[in-house]
């Protein structure tokens, strides 16, 4: 019997990426809300499970681990009926892995969370222009990746699409996507929005965008 528990919160982009994967695999799970804005991830009980105090975290029966990329890959390997979301073919998987590392290091850590920490967690009223440039650079990269293909890691939907859509649909809170400059990026976003599993992303993305829009900050030149 499947016995999955996901710890997370909907505004969190990596939590949403995992929720899209769980929906795509039609897996039932228990969802435990961890409000990081109220520092619930620093509670002794949570720290005992995850000393890195991040969400999402997955428990699968007796085992537990965190990081959305590791969780999504595990879920597909363990529970999917086929390998399409995380192909077994060495080259195809290398492309998915590259995009997952790109999301983790360049998109989420360097661009999205760094400005979000300033605006939402620290309440800074001025953010350096380079933080905005990091977001624009992400759009440039993804536009280039999508030049000759429909999805982030090739011509089929993979967990790399879930990962990237969760962060990029949140980044629009800071920089709108110019449809003339980024036609491929826009078309891919529309494609993702058509998927039934996108419902797992849309509510949280709206909540995230609303929190950023409510915060008062300006960009320092
Ligand atoms: N690379 C990680 C990032 C996880 C992460 O930083 N999550 C944020 C919420 S979006 C968090 O838990 N922040 C609270 C903290 O670091 O204490 C993943 O993909 O799961």
Tab-separated table of C-alpha atoms and ligand atoms in Angstrom:
chain	number	residue	atom	x	y	z
A	1	UNK	CA	0.000	0.000	0.000
A	2	UNK	CA	1.232	3.498	-0.842
A	3	UNK	CA	1.765	5.600	2.294
A	4	UNK	CA	2.963	9.027	1.211
A	5	UNK	CA	3.084	12.260	3.211
A	6	UNK	CA	4.134	15.535	1.633
A	7	UNK	CA	5.222	18.440	3.838
A	8	UNK	CA	4.946	21.797	2.128
A	9	UNK	CA	2.860	24.864	1.436
A	10	UNK	CA	1.118	25.920	-1.736
A	11	UNK	CA	2.876	29.247	-2.367
A	12	UNK	CA	6.219	27.366	-2.343
A	13	UNK	CA	7.253	26.702	-5.976
A	14	UNK	CA	9.120	23.430	-5.305
A	15	UNK	CA	6.144	22.126	-3.293
A	16	UNK	CA	3.925	22.839	-6.299
A	17	UNK	CA	6.317	20.994	-8.638
A	18	UNK	CA	6.006	17.896	-6.444
A	19	UNK	CA	2.214	18.258	-6.248
A	20	UNK	CA	2.034	18.327	-10.067
A	21	UNK	CA	4.121	15.135	-10.193
A	22	UNK	CA	1.902	13.402	-7.620
A	23	UNK	CA	-1.168	14.414	-9.640
A	24	UNK	CA	0.369	13.208	-12.905
A	25	UNK	CA	1.061	9.834	-11.276
A	26	UNK	CA	-2.419	9.808	-9.689
A	27	UNK	CA	-0.947	9.077	-6.278
A	28	UNK	CA	-2.932	9.679	-3.099
A	29	UNK	CA	-1.026	11.324	-0.270
A	30	UNK	CA	-1.402	13.144	3.013
A	31	UNK	CA	-0.498	16.838	2.826
A	32	UNK	CA	0.987	18.494	5.924
A	33	UNK	CA	1.067	22.265	5.737
A	34	UNK	CA	4.298	23.857	6.969
A	35	UNK	CA	4.038	27.642	7.009
A	36	UNK	CA	7.589	28.883	6.367
A	37	UNK	CA	6.536	32.528	6.747
A	38	UNK	CA	5.639	31.647	10.353
A	39	UNK	CA	8.942	29.713	10.706
A	40	UNK	CA	7.167	26.401	11.321
A	41	UNK	CA	10.038	24.654	9.532
A	42	UNK	CA	12.215	25.593	12.543
A	43	UNK	CA	10.068	23.701	15.037
A	44	UNK	CA	12.042	20.996	16.893
A	45	UNK	CA	9.759	18.294	15.442
A	46	UNK	CA	10.376	19.420	11.861
A	47	UNK	CA	14.107	19.992	12.382
A	48	UNK	CA	14.411	16.466	13.662
A	49	UNK	CA	12.998	15.222	10.366
A	50	UNK	CA	14.797	17.747	8.151
A	51	UNK	CA	17.738	19.640	9.688
A	52	UNK	CA	17.987	21.685	6.475
A	53	UNK	CA	14.494	23.050	7.368
A	54	UNK	CA	13.136	23.223	3.827
A	55	UNK	CA	9.907	22.246	2.137
A	56	UNK	CA	8.957	20.176	0.268
A	57	UNK	CA	9.817	16.991	2.146
A	58	UNK	CA	8.423	13.547	1.404
A	59	UNK	CA	7.800	10.616	3.690
A	60	UNK	CA	7.211	7.273	2.024
A	61	UNK	CA	6.429	4.792	4.765
A	62	UNK	CA	9.612	4.504	6.833
A	63	UNK	CA	11.829	6.695	4.598
A	64	UNK	CA	11.960	10.446	4.225
A	65	UNK	CA	13.977	12.976	2.249
A	66	UNK	CA	13.702	16.460	0.830
A	67	UNK	CA	14.386	18.565	-2.263
A	68	UNK	CA	11.730	18.723	-4.965
A	69	UNK	CA	14.054	17.427	-7.690
A	70	UNK	CA	15.018	14.341	-5.714
A	71	UNK	CA	11.385	13.777	-4.724
A	72	UNK	CA	10.004	14.041	-8.272
A	73	UNK	CA	12.642	11.692	-9.705
A	74	UNK	CA	12.004	9.170	-6.912
A	75	UNK	CA	8.235	9.239	-7.381
A	76	UNK	CA	8.494	8.573	-11.106
A	77	UNK	CA	11.097	5.827	-10.682
A	78	UNK	CA	9.154	4.129	-7.931
A	79	UNK	CA	5.520	4.621	-8.912
A	80	UNK	CA	5.098	5.585	-12.590
A	81	UNK	CA	3.623	3.091	-15.056
A	82	UNK	CA	6.172	4.219	-17.656
A	83	UNK	CA	9.331	6.331	-17.701
A	84	UNK	CA	8.059	9.211	-19.855
A	85	UNK	CA	8.270	11.850	-17.100
A	86	UNK	CA	11.855	10.838	-16.271
A	87	UNK	CA	13.211	8.780	-19.182
A	88	UNK	CA	15.511	5.855	-18.560
A	89	UNK	CA	17.418	6.516	-21.772
A	90	UNK	CA	20.814	7.839	-20.629
A	91	UNK	CA	20.909	10.870	-22.900
A	92	UNK	CA	17.271	11.880	-22.384
A	93	UNK	CA	17.697	11.555	-18.621
A	94	UNK	CA	20.894	13.629	-18.748
A	95	UNK	CA	18.915	16.431	-20.395
A	96	UNK	CA	16.218	16.255	-17.703
A	97	UNK	CA	18.873	16.204	-14.967
A	98	UNK	CA	20.625	19.216	-16.484
A	99	UNK	CA	17.368	21.203	-16.451
A	100	UNK	CA	16.642	20.127	-12.854
A	101	UNK	CA	20.092	21.318	-11.761
A	102	UNK	CA	19.516	24.514	-13.742
A	103	UNK	CA	16.249	25.106	-11.905
A	104	UNK	CA	17.804	24.365	-8.547
A	105	UNK	CA	20.958	26.459	-8.862
A	106	UNK	CA	20.326	29.171	-11.427
A	107	UNK	CA	16.579	29.752	-11.400
A	108	UNK	CA	15.459	29.062	-7.840
A	109	UNK	CA	18.564	29.776	-5.753
A	110	UNK	CA	20.205	32.543	-7.776
A	111	UNK	CA	17.110	34.330	-9.047
A	112	UNK	CA	13.776	33.530	-7.404
A	113	UNK	CA	14.538	32.845	-3.762
A	114	UNK	CA	17.223	35.457	-3.456
A	115	UNK	CA	14.862	38.343	-4.314
A	116	UNK	CA	11.997	36.669	-2.424
A	117	UNK	CA	14.075	36.440	0.731
A	118	UNK	CA	14.663	40.216	0.529
A	119	UNK	CA	11.082	41.153	-0.261
A	120	UNK	CA	8.974	38.651	1.704
A	121	UNK	CA	11.201	37.294	4.467
A	122	UNK	CA	13.307	40.361	5.335
A	123	UNK	CA	10.838	43.059	4.300
A	124	UNK	CA	13.480	45.066	2.432
A	125	UNK	CA	12.061	48.069	0.612
A	126	UNK	CA	14.886	48.338	-1.953
A	127	UNK	CA	16.225	45.479	-4.070
A	128	UNK	CA	19.356	45.765	-6.217
A	129	UNK	CA	18.784	45.896	-9.976
A	130	UNK	CA	20.935	42.791	-10.445
A	131	UNK	CA	18.217	40.719	-8.713
A	132	UNK	CA	15.783	41.731	-11.462
A	133	UNK	CA	18.432	41.046	-14.095
A	134	UNK	CA	18.819	37.509	-12.756
A	135	UNK	CA	15.126	36.924	-13.493
A	136	UNK	CA	15.400	38.362	-16.994
A	137	UNK	CA	18.411	36.121	-17.583
A	138	UNK	CA	16.284	33.100	-16.614
A	139	UNK	CA	13.697	34.063	-19.234
A	140	UNK	CA	16.504	34.408	-21.822
A	141	UNK	CA	17.863	30.946	-21.001
A	142	UNK	CA	14.486	29.237	-21.123
A	143	UNK	CA	13.557	30.970	-24.386
A	144	UNK	CA	16.806	29.567	-25.849
A	145	UNK	CA	16.115	26.048	-24.485
A	146	UNK	CA	12.687	26.074	-26.142
A	147	UNK	CA	13.938	27.288	-29.526
A	148	UNK	CA	13.398	23.976	-31.347
A	149	UNK	CA	11.348	21.930	-28.882
A	150	UNK	CA	7.978	21.918	-27.171
A	151	UNK	CA	9.094	21.066	-23.662
A	152	UNK	CA	11.964	21.999	-21.390
A	153	UNK	CA	14.018	18.835	-21.915
A	154	UNK	CA	12.918	17.791	-25.401
A	155	UNK	CA	9.706	16.956	-27.187
A	156	UNK	CA	7.959	15.285	-24.301
A	157	UNK	CA	6.668	16.464	-20.954
A	158	UNK	CA	9.006	15.608	-18.057
A	159	UNK	CA	9.472	16.521	-14.423
A	160	UNK	CA	11.776	19.315	-15.653
A	161	UNK	CA	8.652	21.071	-16.963
A	162	UNK	CA	6.955	20.788	-13.557
A	163	UNK	CA	10.057	22.157	-11.887
A	164	UNK	CA	10.532	25.125	-14.229
A	165	UNK	CA	6.869	26.096	-14.509
A	166	UNK	CA	6.556	26.282	-10.724
A	167	UNK	CA	9.359	28.849	-10.486
A	168	UNK	CA	8.714	30.806	-13.688
A	169	UNK	CA	4.993	31.192	-12.978
A	170	UNK	CA	6.099	32.735	-9.665
A	171	UNK	CA	8.789	34.995	-11.132
A	172	UNK	CA	6.171	36.895	-13.106
A	173	UNK	CA	5.407	38.601	-9.795
A	174	UNK	CA	8.667	40.521	-10.304
A	175	UNK	CA	9.039	40.743	-14.103
A	176	UNK	CA	6.195	40.282	-16.591
A	177	UNK	CA	6.978	38.133	-19.610
A	178	UNK	CA	7.139	40.178	-22.807
A	179	UNK	CA	5.343	38.029	-25.445
A	180	UNK	CA	7.294	39.620	-28.300
A	181	UNK	CA	10.702	39.022	-26.729
A	182	UNK	CA	9.795	35.579	-25.344
A	183	UNK	CA	7.308	33.889	-27.750
A	184	UNK	CA	8.545	30.335	-27.065
A	185	UNK	CA	8.477	30.826	-23.300
A	186	UNK	CA	4.946	32.231	-23.484
A	187	UNK	CA	3.725	29.388	-25.701
A	188	UNK	CA	5.243	26.778	-23.356
A	189	UNK	CA	3.563	28.432	-20.356
A	190	UNK	CA	0.206	28.351	-22.156
A	191	UNK	CA	0.824	24.661	-22.995
A	192	UNK	CA	1.530	23.899	-19.340
A	193	UNK	CA	-1.580	25.817	-18.232
A	194	UNK	CA	-3.717	23.490	-20.401
A	195	UNK	CA	-2.604	20.367	-18.503
A	196	UNK	CA	-5.064	19.027	-15.911
A	197	UNK	CA	-2.207	18.822	-13.365
A	198	UNK	CA	-1.612	22.563	-13.699
A	199	UNK	CA	-4.383	23.060	-11.117
A	200	UNK	CA	-1.768	21.949	-8.548
A	201	UNK	CA	0.320	24.985	-9.489
A	202	UNK	CA	-2.162	27.742	-10.215
A	203	UNK	CA	-3.619	28.412	-6.761
A	204	UNK	CA	-0.222	28.549	-5.045
A	205	UNK	CA	1.264	30.672	-7.812
A	206	UNK	CA	-1.580	33.171	-7.402
A	207	UNK	CA	-0.995	33.280	-3.629
A	208	UNK	CA	2.743	33.801	-4.144
A	209	UNK	CA	2.198	36.605	-6.680
A	210	UNK	CA	-0.337	38.314	-4.409
A	211	UNK	CA	2.136	38.331	-1.478
A	212	UNK	CA	4.874	39.872	-3.629
A	213	UNK	CA	2.505	42.475	-5.076
A	214	UNK	CA	1.442	43.430	-1.541
A	215	UNK	CA	5.043	43.998	-0.447
A	216	UNK	CA	6.251	47.540	-0.947
A	217	UNK	CA	9.653	47.647	-2.610
A	218	UNK	CA	11.493	49.524	-5.312
A	219	UNK	CA	14.419	48.528	-7.505
A	220	UNK	CA	17.624	50.431	-6.712
A	221	UNK	CA	19.412	51.708	-9.844
B	1	LIG	N1	16.041	23.139	-3.799
B	1	LIG	C1	14.987	22.971	-2.819
B	1	LIG	C2	14.546	24.331	-2.313
B	1	LIG	C3	13.695	24.218	-1.074
B	1	LIG	C4	13.434	25.568	-0.422
B	1	LIG	O1	14.346	26.410	-0.294
B	1	LIG	N2	12.178	25.768	-0.005
B	1	LIG	C5	11.806	26.991	0.671
B	1	LIG	C6	10.336	27.313	0.422
B	1	LIG	S1	10.008	27.613	-1.257
B	1	LIG	C7	11.978	26.799	2.169
B	1	LIG	O2	11.723	25.721	2.667
B	1	LIG	N3	12.387	27.854	2.883
B	1	LIG	C8	12.471	27.838	4.302
B	1	LIG	C9	13.853	27.664	4.841
B	1	LIG	O3	14.821	27.492	4.064
B	1	LIG	O4	13.995	27.735	6.062
B	1	LIG	C10	13.839	22.188	-3.453
B	1	LIG	O5	13.721	22.187	-4.688
B	1	LIG	O6	13.091	21.530	-2.725
